[in-house]
PDB file of C-alpha atoms in Angstrom:
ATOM      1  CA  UNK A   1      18.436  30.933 -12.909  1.00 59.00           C
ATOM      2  CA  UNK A   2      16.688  28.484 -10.574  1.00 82.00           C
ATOM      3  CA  UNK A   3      18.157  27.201  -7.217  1.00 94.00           C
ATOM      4  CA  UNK A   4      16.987  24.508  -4.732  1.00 96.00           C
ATOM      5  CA  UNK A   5      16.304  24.871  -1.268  1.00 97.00           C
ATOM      6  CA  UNK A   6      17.130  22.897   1.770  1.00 96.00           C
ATOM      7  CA  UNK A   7      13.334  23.581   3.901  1.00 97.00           C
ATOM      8  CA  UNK A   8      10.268  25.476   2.546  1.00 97.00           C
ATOM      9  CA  UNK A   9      10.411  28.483   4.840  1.00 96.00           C
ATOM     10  CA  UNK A  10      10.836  32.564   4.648  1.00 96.00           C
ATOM     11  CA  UNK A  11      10.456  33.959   1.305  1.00 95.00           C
ATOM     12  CA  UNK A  12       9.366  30.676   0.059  1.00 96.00           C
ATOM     13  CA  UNK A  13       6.710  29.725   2.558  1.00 97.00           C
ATOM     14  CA  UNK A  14       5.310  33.159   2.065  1.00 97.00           C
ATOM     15  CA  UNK A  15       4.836  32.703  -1.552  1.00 97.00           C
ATOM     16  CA  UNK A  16       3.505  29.252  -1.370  1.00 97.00           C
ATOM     17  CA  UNK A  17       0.691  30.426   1.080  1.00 96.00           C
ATOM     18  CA  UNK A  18      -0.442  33.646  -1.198  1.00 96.00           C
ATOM     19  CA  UNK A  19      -0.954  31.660  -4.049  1.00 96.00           C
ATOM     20  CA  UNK A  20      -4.781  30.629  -4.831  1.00 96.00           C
ATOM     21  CA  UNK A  21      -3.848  27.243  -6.881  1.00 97.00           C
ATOM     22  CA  UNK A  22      -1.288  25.175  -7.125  1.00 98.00           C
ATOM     23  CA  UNK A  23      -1.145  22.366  -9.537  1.00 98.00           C
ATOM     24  CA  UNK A  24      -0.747  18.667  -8.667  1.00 98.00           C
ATOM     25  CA  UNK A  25       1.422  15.791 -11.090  1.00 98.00           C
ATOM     26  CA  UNK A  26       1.856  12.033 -10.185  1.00 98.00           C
ATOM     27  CA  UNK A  27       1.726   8.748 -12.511  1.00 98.00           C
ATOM     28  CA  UNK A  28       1.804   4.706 -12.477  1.00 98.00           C
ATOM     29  CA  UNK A  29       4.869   3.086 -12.385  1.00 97.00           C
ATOM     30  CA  UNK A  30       3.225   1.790 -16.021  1.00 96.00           C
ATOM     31  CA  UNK A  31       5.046   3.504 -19.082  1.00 93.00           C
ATOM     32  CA  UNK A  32       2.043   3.537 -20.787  1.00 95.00           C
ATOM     33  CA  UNK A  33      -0.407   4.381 -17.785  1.00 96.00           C
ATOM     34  CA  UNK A  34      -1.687   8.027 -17.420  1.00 97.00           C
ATOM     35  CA  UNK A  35      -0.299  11.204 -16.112  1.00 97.00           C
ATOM     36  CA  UNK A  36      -2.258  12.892 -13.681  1.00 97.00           C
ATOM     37  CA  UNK A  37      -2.209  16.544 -13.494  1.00 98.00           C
ATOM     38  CA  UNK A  38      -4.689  18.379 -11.375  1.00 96.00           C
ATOM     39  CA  UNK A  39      -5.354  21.928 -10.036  1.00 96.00           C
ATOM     40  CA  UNK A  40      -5.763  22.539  -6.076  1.00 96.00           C
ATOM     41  CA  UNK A  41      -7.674  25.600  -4.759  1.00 92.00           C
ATOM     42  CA  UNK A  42     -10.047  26.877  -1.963  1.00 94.00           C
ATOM     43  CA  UNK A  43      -9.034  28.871   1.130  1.00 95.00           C
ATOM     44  CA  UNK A  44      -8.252  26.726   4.340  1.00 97.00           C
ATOM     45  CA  UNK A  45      -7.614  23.713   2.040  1.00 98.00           C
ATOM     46  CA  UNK A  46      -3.787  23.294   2.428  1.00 98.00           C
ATOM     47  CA  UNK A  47      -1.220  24.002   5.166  1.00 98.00           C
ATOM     48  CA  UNK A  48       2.703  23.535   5.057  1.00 98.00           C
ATOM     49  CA  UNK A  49       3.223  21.509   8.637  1.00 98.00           C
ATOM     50  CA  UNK A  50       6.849  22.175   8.904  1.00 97.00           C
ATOM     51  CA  UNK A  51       9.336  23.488   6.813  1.00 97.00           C
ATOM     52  CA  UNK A  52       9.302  19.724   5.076  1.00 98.00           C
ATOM     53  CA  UNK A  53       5.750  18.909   5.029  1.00 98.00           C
ATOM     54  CA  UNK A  54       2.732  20.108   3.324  1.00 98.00           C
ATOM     55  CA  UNK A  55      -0.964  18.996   3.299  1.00 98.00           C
ATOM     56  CA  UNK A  56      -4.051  19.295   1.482  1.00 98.00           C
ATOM     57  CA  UNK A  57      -7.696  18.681   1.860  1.00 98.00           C
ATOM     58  CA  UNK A  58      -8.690  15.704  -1.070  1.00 97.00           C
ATOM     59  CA  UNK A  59     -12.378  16.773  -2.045  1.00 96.00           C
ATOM     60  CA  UNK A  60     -14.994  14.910  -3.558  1.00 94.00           C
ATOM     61  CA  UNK A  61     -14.911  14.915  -7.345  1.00 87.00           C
ATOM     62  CA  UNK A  62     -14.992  12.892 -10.142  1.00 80.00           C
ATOM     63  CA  UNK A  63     -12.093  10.640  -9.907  1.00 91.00           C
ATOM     64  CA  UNK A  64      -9.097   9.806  -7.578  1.00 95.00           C
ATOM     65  CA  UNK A  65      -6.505   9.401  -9.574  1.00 97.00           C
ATOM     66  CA  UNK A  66      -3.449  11.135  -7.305  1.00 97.00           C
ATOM     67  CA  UNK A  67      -4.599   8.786  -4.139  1.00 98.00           C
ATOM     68  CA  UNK A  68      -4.362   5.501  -7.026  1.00 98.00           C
ATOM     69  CA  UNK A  69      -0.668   7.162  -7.891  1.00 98.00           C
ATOM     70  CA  UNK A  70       0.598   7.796  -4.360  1.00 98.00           C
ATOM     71  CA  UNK A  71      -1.114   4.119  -2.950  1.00 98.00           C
ATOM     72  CA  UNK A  72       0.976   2.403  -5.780  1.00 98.00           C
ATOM     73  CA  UNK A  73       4.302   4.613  -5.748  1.00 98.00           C
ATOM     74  CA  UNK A  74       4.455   7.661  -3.713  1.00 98.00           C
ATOM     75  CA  UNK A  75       5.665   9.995  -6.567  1.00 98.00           C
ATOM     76  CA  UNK A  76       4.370  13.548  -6.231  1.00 98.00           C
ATOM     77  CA  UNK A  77       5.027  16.940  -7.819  1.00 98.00           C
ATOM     78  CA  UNK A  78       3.644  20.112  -6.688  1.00 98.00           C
ATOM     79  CA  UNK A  79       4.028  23.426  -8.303  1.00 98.00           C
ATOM     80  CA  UNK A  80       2.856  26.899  -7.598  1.00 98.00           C
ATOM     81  CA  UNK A  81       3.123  29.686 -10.061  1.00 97.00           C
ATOM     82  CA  UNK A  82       2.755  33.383  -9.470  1.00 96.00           C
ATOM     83  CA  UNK A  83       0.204  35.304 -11.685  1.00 95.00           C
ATOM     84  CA  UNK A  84       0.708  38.290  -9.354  1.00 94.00           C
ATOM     85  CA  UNK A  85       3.832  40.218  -8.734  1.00 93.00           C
ATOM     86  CA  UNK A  86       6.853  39.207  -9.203  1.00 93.00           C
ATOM     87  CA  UNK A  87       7.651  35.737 -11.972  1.00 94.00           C
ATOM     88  CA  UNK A  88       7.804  32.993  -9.809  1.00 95.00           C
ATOM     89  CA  UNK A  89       7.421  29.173  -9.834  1.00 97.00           C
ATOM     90  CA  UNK A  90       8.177  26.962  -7.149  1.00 98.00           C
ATOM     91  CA  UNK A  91       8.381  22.878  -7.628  1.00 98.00           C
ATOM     92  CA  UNK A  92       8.323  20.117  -5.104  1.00 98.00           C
ATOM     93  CA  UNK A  93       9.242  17.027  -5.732  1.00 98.00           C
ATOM     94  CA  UNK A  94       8.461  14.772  -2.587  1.00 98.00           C
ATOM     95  CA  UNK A  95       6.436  11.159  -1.565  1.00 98.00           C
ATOM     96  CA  UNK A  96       2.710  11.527  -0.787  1.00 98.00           C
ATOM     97  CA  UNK A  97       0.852   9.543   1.394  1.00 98.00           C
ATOM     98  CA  UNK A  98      -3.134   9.513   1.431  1.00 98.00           C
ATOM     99  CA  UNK A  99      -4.602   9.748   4.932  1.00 98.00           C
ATOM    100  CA  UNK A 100      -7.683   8.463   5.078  1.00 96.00           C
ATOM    101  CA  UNK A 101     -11.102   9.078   7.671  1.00 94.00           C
ATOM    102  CA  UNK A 102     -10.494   5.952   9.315  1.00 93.00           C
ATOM    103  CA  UNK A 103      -6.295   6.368   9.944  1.00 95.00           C
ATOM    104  CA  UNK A 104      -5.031   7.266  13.329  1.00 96.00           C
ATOM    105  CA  UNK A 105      -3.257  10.448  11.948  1.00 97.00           C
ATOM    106  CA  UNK A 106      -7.246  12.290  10.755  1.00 96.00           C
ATOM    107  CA  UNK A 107      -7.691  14.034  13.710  1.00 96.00           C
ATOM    108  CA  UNK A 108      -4.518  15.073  13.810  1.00 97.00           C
ATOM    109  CA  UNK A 109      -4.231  16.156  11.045  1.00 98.00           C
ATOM    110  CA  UNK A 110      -7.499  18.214  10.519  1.00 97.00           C
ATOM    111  CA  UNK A 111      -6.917  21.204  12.866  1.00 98.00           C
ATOM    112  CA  UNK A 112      -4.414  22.511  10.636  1.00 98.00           C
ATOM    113  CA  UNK A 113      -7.372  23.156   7.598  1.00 98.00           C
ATOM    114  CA  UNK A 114      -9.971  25.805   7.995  1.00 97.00           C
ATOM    115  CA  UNK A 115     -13.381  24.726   9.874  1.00 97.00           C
ATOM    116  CA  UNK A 116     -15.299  24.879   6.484  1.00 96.00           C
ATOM    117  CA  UNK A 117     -13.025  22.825   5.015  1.00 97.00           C
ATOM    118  CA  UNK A 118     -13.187  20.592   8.035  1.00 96.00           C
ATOM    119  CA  UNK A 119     -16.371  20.499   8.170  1.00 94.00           C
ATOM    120  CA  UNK A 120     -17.264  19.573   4.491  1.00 95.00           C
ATOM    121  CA  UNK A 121     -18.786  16.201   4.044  1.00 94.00           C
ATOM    122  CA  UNK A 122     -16.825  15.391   0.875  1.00 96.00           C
ATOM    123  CA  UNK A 123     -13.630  15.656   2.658  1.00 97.00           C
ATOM    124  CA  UNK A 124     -12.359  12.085   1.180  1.00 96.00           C
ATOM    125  CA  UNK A 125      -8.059  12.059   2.384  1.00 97.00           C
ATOM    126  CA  UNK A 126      -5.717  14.330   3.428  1.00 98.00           C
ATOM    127  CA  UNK A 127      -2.504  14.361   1.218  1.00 98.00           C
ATOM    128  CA  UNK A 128       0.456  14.733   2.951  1.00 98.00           C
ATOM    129  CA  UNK A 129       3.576  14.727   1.632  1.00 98.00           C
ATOM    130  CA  UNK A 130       7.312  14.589   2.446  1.00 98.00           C
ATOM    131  CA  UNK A 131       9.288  17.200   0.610  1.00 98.00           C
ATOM    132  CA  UNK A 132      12.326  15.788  -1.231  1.00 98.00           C
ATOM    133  CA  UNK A 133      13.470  18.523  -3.346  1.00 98.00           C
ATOM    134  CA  UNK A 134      12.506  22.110  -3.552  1.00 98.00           C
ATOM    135  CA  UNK A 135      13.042  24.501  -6.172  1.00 97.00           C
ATOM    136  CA  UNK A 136      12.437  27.993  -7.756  1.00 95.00           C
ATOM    137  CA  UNK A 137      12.679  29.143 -11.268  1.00 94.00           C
ATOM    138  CA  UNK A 138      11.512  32.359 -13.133  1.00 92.00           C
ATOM    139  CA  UNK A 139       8.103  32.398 -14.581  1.00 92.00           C
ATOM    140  CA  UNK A 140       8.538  34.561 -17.311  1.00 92.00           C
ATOM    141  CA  UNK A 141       6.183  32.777 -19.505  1.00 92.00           C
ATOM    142  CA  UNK A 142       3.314  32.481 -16.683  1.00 94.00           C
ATOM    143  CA  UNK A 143       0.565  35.111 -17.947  1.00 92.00           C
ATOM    144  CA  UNK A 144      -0.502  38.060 -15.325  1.00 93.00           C
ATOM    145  CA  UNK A 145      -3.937  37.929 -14.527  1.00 93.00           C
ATOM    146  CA  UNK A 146      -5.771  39.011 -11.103  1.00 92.00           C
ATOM    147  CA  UNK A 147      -7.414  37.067  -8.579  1.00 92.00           C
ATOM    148  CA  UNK A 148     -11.268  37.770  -8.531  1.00 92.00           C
ATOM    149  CA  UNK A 149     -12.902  35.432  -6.797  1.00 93.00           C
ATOM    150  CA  UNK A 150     -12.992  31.593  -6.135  1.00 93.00           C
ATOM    151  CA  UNK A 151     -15.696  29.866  -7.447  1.00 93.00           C
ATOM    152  CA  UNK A 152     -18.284  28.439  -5.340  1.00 93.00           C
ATOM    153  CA  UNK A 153     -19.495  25.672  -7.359  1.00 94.00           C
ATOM    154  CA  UNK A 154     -17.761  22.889  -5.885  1.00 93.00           C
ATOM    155  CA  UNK A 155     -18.347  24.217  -2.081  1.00 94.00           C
ATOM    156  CA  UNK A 156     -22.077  24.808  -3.191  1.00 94.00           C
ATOM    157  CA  UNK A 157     -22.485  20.945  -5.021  1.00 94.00           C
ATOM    158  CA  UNK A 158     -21.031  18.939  -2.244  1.00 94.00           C
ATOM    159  CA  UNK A 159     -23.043  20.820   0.447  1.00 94.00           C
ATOM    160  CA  UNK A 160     -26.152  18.756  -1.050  1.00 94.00           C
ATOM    161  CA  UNK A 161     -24.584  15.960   0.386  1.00 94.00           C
ATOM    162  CA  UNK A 162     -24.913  13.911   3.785  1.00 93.00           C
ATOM    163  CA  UNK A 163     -21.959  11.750   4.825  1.00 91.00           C
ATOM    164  CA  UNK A 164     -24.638   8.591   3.724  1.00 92.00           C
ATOM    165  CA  UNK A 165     -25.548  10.751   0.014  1.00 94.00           C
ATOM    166  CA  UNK A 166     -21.940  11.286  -0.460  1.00 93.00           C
ATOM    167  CA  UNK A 167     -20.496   7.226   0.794  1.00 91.00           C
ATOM    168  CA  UNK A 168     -23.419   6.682  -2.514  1.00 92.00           C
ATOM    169  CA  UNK A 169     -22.090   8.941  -5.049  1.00 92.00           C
ATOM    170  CA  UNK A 170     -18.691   8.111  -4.551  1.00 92.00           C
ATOM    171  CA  UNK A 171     -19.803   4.119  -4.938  1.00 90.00           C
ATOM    172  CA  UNK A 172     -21.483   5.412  -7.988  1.00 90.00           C
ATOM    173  CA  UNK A 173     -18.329   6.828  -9.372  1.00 89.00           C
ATOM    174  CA  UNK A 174     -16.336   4.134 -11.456  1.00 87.00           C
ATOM    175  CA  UNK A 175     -12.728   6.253 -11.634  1.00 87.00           C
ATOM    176  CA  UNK A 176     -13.324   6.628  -7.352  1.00 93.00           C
ATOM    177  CA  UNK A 177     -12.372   2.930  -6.257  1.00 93.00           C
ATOM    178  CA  UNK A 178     -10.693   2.450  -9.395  1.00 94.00           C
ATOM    179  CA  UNK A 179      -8.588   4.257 -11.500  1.00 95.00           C
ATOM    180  CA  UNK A 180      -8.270   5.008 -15.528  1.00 94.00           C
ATOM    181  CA  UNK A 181      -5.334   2.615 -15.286  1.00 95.00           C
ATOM    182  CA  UNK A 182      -6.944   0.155 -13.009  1.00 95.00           C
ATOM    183  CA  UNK A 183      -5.418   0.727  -9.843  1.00 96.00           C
ATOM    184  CA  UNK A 184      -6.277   0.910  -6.364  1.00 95.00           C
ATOM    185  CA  UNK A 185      -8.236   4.637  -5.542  1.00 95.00           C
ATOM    186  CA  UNK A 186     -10.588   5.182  -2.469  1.00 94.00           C
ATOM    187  CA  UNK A 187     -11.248   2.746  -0.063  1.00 92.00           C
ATOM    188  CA  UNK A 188     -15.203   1.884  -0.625  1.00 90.00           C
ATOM    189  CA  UNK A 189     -17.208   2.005   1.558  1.00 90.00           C
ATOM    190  CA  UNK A 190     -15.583   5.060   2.668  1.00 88.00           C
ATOM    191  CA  UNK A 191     -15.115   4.749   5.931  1.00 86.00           C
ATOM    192  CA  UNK A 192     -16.750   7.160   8.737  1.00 83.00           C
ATOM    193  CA  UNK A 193     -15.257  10.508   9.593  1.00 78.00           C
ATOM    194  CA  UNK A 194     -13.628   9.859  13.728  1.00 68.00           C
ATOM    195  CA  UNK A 195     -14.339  13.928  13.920  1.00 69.00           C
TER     196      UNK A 195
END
């Protein structure tokens, strides 16, 4: 039987930072606009900032449609399942904000990823959002599989890139400034990185 929790903290912080993905869900206020759903990985890439706060790093890709979401509504679901140990899946439901390179919160914000992550010239936002509700339920149905390895495509793609080479792909990409539904996404020209 599931419960819900007041902060994220013991037991519950412990299992959010062992897990290697986590999965992120937001949407238009449209009826008919698109559900986003999208996976969340790499080490140093996300950090709970208090027991009612968590962050992640938003990387280059091909698309930005959780920054279009969270600019026009705020609506954010995370969840983390375990595919190690015991059955485990944790939801939170909260409002998510996107921090961008040019907002007086970046540097702030940055120490608490690792320095590759920091340091990576793709780094487009940080996402942070304001827990709301938290809760647990089993995860019978989740499939056990073991953690070998995380990939290094993405790390190794973006590292082509200057901050000028990436500013041009992400002009290049039409679901970056804009997304599927037609709303809002990056800010283009991104904007230089203050650190």
């Amino acid at each position: 039987m599931g419960k819900t929790y007041e902060r994220i903290d013991g037991r519950l912080r412990a299992f959010i930072e062992e897990q290697k993905v986590f999965f992120t869900a937001t949407a238009p206020l449209s009826g008919d606009g698109h559900v986003n759903v999208s996976p969340k990985g790499l080490d140093g890439s996300s950090a709970l900032l208090d027991d009612r706060t968590f962050a992640y790093a938003d990387l280059g890709g091909s698309g930005a449609e959780t920054i279009a979401h969270l600019r026009e509504n705020g609506r954010i679901t995370l969840m983390w399942c375990a595919f190690t140990g015991p059955p485990t899946i944790v939801r939170v439901h909260g409002r998510g904000e996107p921090v961008f390179r040019d907002d007086p919160r970046w540097d702030g914000l940055l120490p608490h990823f690792s320095d590759d992550i920091r340091k990576r010239t793709d780094l487009r936002a940080v996402i942070v959002v304001t827990v709301e509700r938290i809760s647990d339920s089993c995860g019978f149905a989740v499939p056990a599989m073991d953690f070998r390895e995380e990939r290094p495509l993405h790390t190794q793609r973006f590292a082509r890139e200057t901050e000028e080479s990436f500013g041009d792909y992400c002009a290049g990409k039409p679901y970056v400034a804009t997304s599927l539904d037609g709303l809002p996404g990056l800010p283009l020209p991104l904007p230089p990185r203050t650190s």
